[in-house]
Amino acid sequence: MNKIKLGIILGIVAGSIDVVPMIVQEFTWDANISAFTFWVIAGFFISSTELNLKGPVKGVTISLILLIPLAFIIGWHEPAALIPITIMNVILGALLGYFIDRFGE
């Protein structure tokens, strides 16, 4: 499959995985939409960026770079919320990077 299409599809999957606990915790819809679109965009960038890194490392690197602007906004109001967000970012970023690297053309 085309690497960029795969990145977007896997980004949709990762976004869905990230948003499910947020819906259960009754987060606002703007937060849910923001998290979902974050992963779609991360999937696109992971699949289209040429870095000389292994897939999981590339996924974590790009997802953490994309998290920086959000981290300022989230951390300003709820610094403790950055811990689970960063953990989820590392896990999903590594998985995205691995699967895009493994199954993309």
GROMACS .gro file of N, CA and C in nm:
model
  315
    1MET      N    1   0.085  -0.118   0.000
    1MET     CA    2   0.000   0.000   0.000
    1MET      C    3   0.089   0.124   0.000
    2ASN      N    4   0.042   0.227  -0.064
    2ASN     CA    5   0.111   0.356  -0.066
    2ASN      C    6   0.137   0.400   0.078
    3LYS      N    7   0.260   0.445   0.104
    3LYS     CA    8   0.302   0.479   0.240
    3LYS      C    9   0.219   0.592   0.300
    4ILE      N   10   0.187   0.693   0.222
    4ILE     CA   11   0.111   0.807   0.274
    4ILE      C   12  -0.032   0.767   0.306
    5LYS      N   13  -0.095   0.689   0.217
    5LYS     CA   14  -0.231   0.641   0.246
    5LYS      C   15  -0.232   0.555   0.371
    6LEU      N   16  -0.133   0.467   0.382
    6LEU     CA   17  -0.123   0.382   0.501
    6LEU      C   18  -0.103   0.466   0.626
    7GLY      N   19  -0.021   0.570   0.618
    7GLY     CA   20   0.001   0.658   0.733
    7GLY      C   21  -0.127   0.727   0.778
    8ILE      N   22  -0.207   0.771   0.683
    8ILE     CA   23  -0.334   0.837   0.717
    8ILE      C   24  -0.432   0.736   0.776
    9ILE      N   25  -0.441   0.617   0.716
    9ILE     CA   26  -0.532   0.515   0.769
    9ILE      C   27  -0.492   0.473   0.909
   10LEU      N   28  -0.362   0.448   0.929
   10LEU     CA   29  -0.315   0.410   1.063
   10LEU      C   30  -0.328   0.526   1.161
   11GLY      N   31  -0.317   0.650   1.112
   11GLY     CA   32  -0.340   0.767   1.197
   11GLY      C   33  -0.485   0.773   1.244
   12ILE      N   34  -0.578   0.735   1.157
   12ILE     CA   35  -0.719   0.728   1.196
   12ILE      C   36  -0.739   0.622   1.303
   13VAL      N   37  -0.672   0.509   1.286
   13VAL     CA   38  -0.682   0.401   1.387
   13VAL      C   39  -0.624   0.449   1.520
   14ALA      N   40  -0.504   0.509   1.516
   14ALA     CA   41  -0.441   0.558   1.639
   14ALA      C   42  -0.526   0.667   1.705
   15GLY      N   43  -0.583   0.755   1.624
   15GLY     CA   44  -0.670   0.859   1.678
   15GLY      C   45  -0.792   0.801   1.746
   16SER      N   46  -0.848   0.697   1.688
   16SER     CA   47  -0.964   0.631   1.749
   16SER      C   48  -0.925   0.566   1.882
   17ILE      N   49  -0.809   0.501   1.884
   17ILE     CA   50  -0.762   0.439   2.009
   17ILE      C   51  -0.740   0.545   2.117
   18ASP      N   52  -0.686   0.659   2.078
   18ASP     CA   53  -0.658   0.765   2.175
   18ASP      C   54  -0.785   0.832   2.225
   19VAL      N   55  -0.887   0.842   2.141
   19VAL     CA   56  -1.008   0.917   2.176
   19VAL      C   57  -1.106   0.834   2.261
   20VAL      N   58  -1.104   0.703   2.246
   20VAL     CA   59  -1.201   0.619   2.321
   20VAL      C   60  -1.196   0.646   2.472
   21PRO      N   61  -1.077   0.644   2.536
   21PRO     CA   62  -1.077   0.675   2.680
   21PRO      C   63  -1.121   0.818   2.711
   22MET      N   64  -1.096   0.908   2.618
   22MET     CA   65  -1.136   1.047   2.639
   22MET      C   66  -1.289   1.060   2.636
   23ILE      N   67  -1.354   0.985   2.549
   23ILE     CA   68  -1.501   0.987   2.543
   23ILE      C   69  -1.558   0.927   2.670
   24VAL      N   70  -1.498   0.817   2.717
   24VAL     CA   71  -1.545   0.753   2.840
   24VAL      C   72  -1.532   0.849   2.959
   25GLN      N   73  -1.425   0.928   2.961
   25GLN     CA   74  -1.404   1.025   3.070
   25GLN      C   75  -1.482   1.154   3.048
   26GLU      N   76  -1.559   1.158   2.941
   26GLU     CA   77  -1.645   1.272   2.907
   26GLU      C   78  -1.567   1.402   2.886
   27PHE      N   79  -1.457   1.393   2.811
   27PHE     CA   80  -1.385   1.513   2.772
   27PHE      C   81  -1.470   1.591   2.673
   28THR      N   82  -1.441   1.718   2.656
   28THR     CA   83  -1.516   1.801   2.562
   28THR      C   84  -1.485   1.756   2.419
   29TRP      N   85  -1.579   1.785   2.328
   29TRP     CA   86  -1.563   1.741   2.190
   29TRP      C   87  -1.446   1.808   2.122
   30ASP      N   88  -1.415   1.931   2.160
   30ASP     CA   89  -1.300   1.996   2.098
   30ASP      C   90  -1.170   1.925   2.134
   31ALA      N   91  -1.159   1.873   2.256
   31ALA     CA   92  -1.042   1.796   2.295
   31ALA      C   93  -1.036   1.663   2.219
   32ASN      N   94  -1.151   1.598   2.203
   32ASN     CA   95  -1.156   1.472   2.129
   32ASN      C   96  -1.118   1.491   1.983
   33ILE      N   97  -1.173   1.594   1.921
   33ILE     CA   98  -1.142   1.621   1.780
   33ILE      C   99  -0.995   1.659   1.764
   34SER      N  100  -0.943   1.736   1.859
   34SER     CA  101  -0.802   1.774   1.855
   34SER      C  102  -0.711   1.652   1.863
   35ALA      N  103  -0.740   1.560   1.955
   35ALA     CA  104  -0.659   1.439   1.970
   35ALA      C  105  -0.668   1.352   1.844
   36PHE      N  106  -0.787   1.338   1.790
   36PHE     CA  107  -0.806   1.255   1.670
   36PHE      C  108  -0.728   1.312   1.552
   37THR      N  109  -0.743   1.441   1.527
   37THR     CA  110  -0.674   1.502   1.412
   37THR      C  111  -0.522   1.503   1.434
   38PHE      N  112  -0.478   1.512   1.559
   38PHE     CA  113  -0.335   1.504   1.589
   38PHE      C  114  -0.277   1.375   1.532
   39TRP      N  115  -0.344   1.262   1.555
   39TRP     CA  116  -0.292   1.133   1.510
   39TRP      C  117  -0.302   1.115   1.360
   40VAL      N  118  -0.404   1.171   1.298
   40VAL     CA  119  -0.413   1.164   1.152
   40VAL      C  120  -0.296   1.242   1.091
   41ILE      N  121  -0.270   1.359   1.143
   41ILE     CA  122  -0.158   1.441   1.094
   41ILE      C  123  -0.025   1.374   1.126
   42ALA      N  124  -0.013   1.314   1.245
   42ALA     CA  125   0.110   1.244   1.281
   42ALA      C  126   0.135   1.128   1.186
   43GLY      N  127   0.030   1.053   1.153
   43GLY     CA  128   0.044   0.943   1.058
   43GLY      C  129   0.093   0.991   0.922
   44PHE      N  130   0.039   1.105   0.878
   44PHE     CA  131   0.083   1.162   0.750
   44PHE      C  132   0.231   1.200   0.756
   45PHE      N  133   0.271   1.271   0.861
   45PHE     CA  134   0.410   1.315   0.870
   45PHE      C  135   0.507   1.200   0.889
   46ILE      N  136   0.470   1.100   0.967
   46ILE     CA  137   0.557   0.984   0.987
   46ILE      C  138   0.578   0.912   0.854
   47SER      N  139   0.472   0.902   0.775
   47SER     CA  140   0.483   0.829   0.647
   47SER      C  141   0.552   0.910   0.538
   48SER      N  142   0.550   1.040   0.545
   48SER     CA  143   0.604   1.121   0.436
   48SER      C  144   0.739   1.185   0.466
   49THR      N  145   0.786   1.174   0.589
   49THR     CA  146   0.913   1.236   0.627
   49THR      C  147   1.028   1.139   0.604
   50GLU      N  148   1.135   1.190   0.548
   50GLU     CA  149   1.255   1.108   0.525
   50GLU      C  150   1.358   1.135   0.634
   51LEU      N  151   1.355   1.054   0.736
   51LEU     CA  152   1.457   1.059   0.841
   51LEU      C  153   1.528   0.925   0.841
   52ASN      N  154   1.657   0.928   0.864
   52ASN     CA  155   1.734   0.804   0.864
   52ASN      C  156   1.726   0.739   1.003
   53LEU      N  157   1.604   0.701   1.042
   53LEU     CA  158   1.579   0.639   1.172
   53LEU      C  159   1.494   0.515   1.152
   54LYS      N  160   1.503   0.422   1.245
   54LYS     CA  161   1.415   0.305   1.244
   54LYS      C  162   1.271   0.353   1.260
   55GLY      N  163   1.176   0.275   1.210
   55GLY     CA  164   1.035   0.313   1.212
   55GLY      C  165   0.982   0.358   1.348
   56PRO      N  166   0.999   0.276   1.454
   56PRO     CA  167   0.945   0.317   1.584
   56PRO      C  168   1.010   0.445   1.638
   57VAL      N  169   1.141   0.458   1.619
   57VAL     CA  170   1.211   0.578   1.667
   57VAL      C  171   1.164   0.701   1.589
   58LYS      N  172   1.145   0.684   1.461
   58LYS     CA  173   1.094   0.793   1.376
   58LYS      C  174   0.953   0.833   1.421
   59GLY      N  175   0.868   0.733   1.449
   59GLY     CA  176   0.732   0.762   1.494
   59GLY      C  177   0.729   0.837   1.626
   60VAL      N  178   0.811   0.794   1.721
   60VAL     CA  179   0.816   0.861   1.852
   60VAL      C  180   0.870   1.003   1.835
   61THR      N  181   0.975   1.017   1.756
   61THR     CA  182   1.036   1.149   1.736
   61THR      C  183   0.937   1.248   1.676
   62ILE      N  184   0.871   1.209   1.569
   62ILE     CA  185   0.778   1.300   1.502
   62ILE      C  186   0.656   1.328   1.590
   63SER      N  187   0.604   1.226   1.657
   63SER     CA  188   0.486   1.251   1.740
   63SER      C  189   0.519   1.341   1.859
   64LEU      N  190   0.639   1.328   1.915
   64LEU     CA  191   0.677   1.416   2.026
   64LEU      C  192   0.703   1.559   1.978
   65ILE      N  193   0.758   1.573   1.859
   65ILE     CA  194   0.778   1.707   1.803
   65ILE      C  195   0.642   1.774   1.780
   66LEU      N  196   0.546   1.697   1.727
   66LEU     CA  197   0.413   1.754   1.704
   66LEU      C  198   0.341   1.786   1.835
   67LEU      N  199   0.378   1.718   1.942
   67LEU     CA  200   0.313   1.740   2.071
   67LEU      C  201   0.358   1.869   2.138
   68ILE      N  202   0.474   1.921   2.103
   68ILE     CA  203   0.531   2.037   2.173
   68ILE      C  204   0.434   2.154   2.185
   69PRO      N  205   0.370   2.202   2.075
   69PRO     CA  206   0.278   2.316   2.091
   69PRO      C  207   0.159   2.283   2.181
   70LEU      N  208   0.107   2.161   2.170
   70LEU     CA  209  -0.005   2.120   2.254
   70LEU      C  210   0.036   2.109   2.400
   71ALA      N  211   0.160   2.067   2.423
   71ALA     CA  212   0.208   2.050   2.559
   71ALA      C  213   0.210   2.183   2.635
   72PHE      N  214   0.240   2.291   2.565
   72PHE     CA  215   0.237   2.422   2.631
   72PHE      C  216   0.096   2.458   2.675
   73ILE      N  217   0.001   2.434   2.587
   73ILE     CA  218  -0.139   2.467   2.619
   73ILE      C  219  -0.192   2.378   2.730
   74ILE      N  220  -0.170   2.247   2.717
   74ILE     CA  221  -0.220   2.153   2.818
   74ILE      C  222  -0.146   2.172   2.950
   75GLY      N  223  -0.015   2.182   2.944
   75GLY     CA  224   0.066   2.194   3.065
   75GLY      C  225   0.043   2.322   3.143
   76TRP      N  226   0.001   2.426   3.075
   76TRP     CA  227  -0.025   2.552   3.142
   76TRP      C  228  -0.142   2.538   3.240
   77HIS      N  229  -0.244   2.462   3.200
   77HIS     CA  230  -0.363   2.447   3.284
   77HIS      C  231  -0.358   2.323   3.372
   78GLU      N  232  -0.306   2.213   3.319
   78GLU     CA  233  -0.301   2.087   3.394
   78GLU      C  234  -0.169   2.016   3.369
   79PRO      N  235  -0.063   2.056   3.439
   79PRO     CA  236   0.069   1.994   3.415
   79PRO      C  237   0.070   1.843   3.435
   80ALA      N  238  -0.007   1.791   3.528
   80ALA     CA  239  -0.008   1.647   3.554
   80ALA      C  240  -0.066   1.568   3.436
   81ALA      N  241  -0.147   1.632   3.355
   81ALA     CA  242  -0.206   1.564   3.239
   81ALA      C  243  -0.103   1.532   3.132
   82LEU      N  244   0.013   1.596   3.138
   82LEU     CA  245   0.116   1.571   3.038
   82LEU      C  246   0.178   1.432   3.051
   83ILE      N  247   0.173   1.374   3.170
   83ILE     CA  248   0.234   1.241   3.190
   83ILE      C  249   0.161   1.134   3.108
   84PRO      N  250   0.029   1.115   3.125
   84PRO     CA  251  -0.037   1.013   3.043
   84PRO      C  252  -0.039   1.048   2.894
   85ILE      N  253  -0.043   1.175   2.862
   85ILE     CA  254  -0.042   1.216   2.721
   85ILE      C  255   0.092   1.178   2.657
   86THR      N  256   0.201   1.203   2.727
   86THR     CA  257   0.333   1.169   2.674
   86THR      C  258   0.350   1.018   2.662
   87ILE      N  259   0.302   0.943   2.761
   87ILE     CA  260   0.311   0.797   2.755
   87ILE      C  261   0.233   0.744   2.634
   88MET      N  262   0.111   0.792   2.616
   88MET     CA  263   0.030   0.748   2.502
   88MET      C  264   0.095   0.790   2.371
   89ASN      N  265   0.157   0.906   2.370
   89ASN     CA  266   0.225   0.955   2.251
   89ASN      C  267   0.342   0.865   2.213
   90VAL      N  268   0.418   0.823   2.312
   90VAL     CA  269   0.532   0.736   2.284
   90VAL      C  270   0.484   0.600   2.233
   91ILE      N  271   0.382   0.544   2.297
   91ILE     CA  272   0.332   0.412   2.256
   91ILE      C  273   0.273   0.416   2.115
   92LEU      N  274   0.178   0.508   2.093
   92LEU     CA  275   0.114   0.515   1.961
   92LEU      C  276   0.209   0.561   1.852
   93GLY      N  277   0.301   0.653   1.886
   93GLY     CA  278   0.400   0.697   1.787
   93GLY      C  279   0.491   0.583   1.743
   94ALA      N  280   0.535   0.503   1.839
   94ALA     CA  281   0.620   0.388   1.806
   94ALA      C  282   0.544   0.286   1.720
   95LEU      N  283   0.419   0.260   1.757
   95LEU     CA  284   0.339   0.165   1.679
   95LEU      C  285   0.314   0.216   1.537
   96LEU      N  286   0.280   0.344   1.526
   96LEU     CA  287   0.260   0.401   1.392
   96LEU      C  288   0.387   0.389   1.309
   97GLY      N  289   0.498   0.428   1.368
   97GLY     CA  290   0.625   0.422   1.295
   97GLY      C  291   0.659   0.281   1.253
   98TYR      N  292   0.637   0.184   1.342
   98TYR     CA  293   0.667   0.045   1.310
   98TYR      C  294   0.581  -0.006   1.193
   99PHE      N  295   0.449   0.013   1.205
   99PHE     CA  296   0.359  -0.041   1.102
   99PHE      C  297   0.373   0.030   0.968
  100ILE      N  298   0.399   0.159   0.971
  100ILE     CA  299   0.419   0.233   0.845
  100ILE      C  300   0.548   0.185   0.779
  101ASP      N  301   0.652   0.167   0.859
  101ASP     CA  302   0.781   0.122   0.805
  101ASP      C  303   0.771  -0.022   0.753
  102ARG      N  304   0.696  -0.104   0.822
  102ARG     CA  305   0.687  -0.247   0.788
  102ARG      C  306   0.598  -0.273   0.665
  103PHE      N  307   0.484  -0.204   0.658
  103PHE     CA  308   0.385  -0.235   0.553
  103PHE      C  309   0.374  -0.131   0.442
  104GLY      N  310   0.440  -0.017   0.456
  104GLY     CA  311   0.434   0.085   0.351
  104GLY      C  312   0.532   0.055   0.239
  105GLU      N  313   0.498   0.101   0.119
  105GLU     CA  314   0.586   0.079   0.002
  105GLU      C  315   0.692   0.185  -0.004
   0.00000   0.00000   0.00000
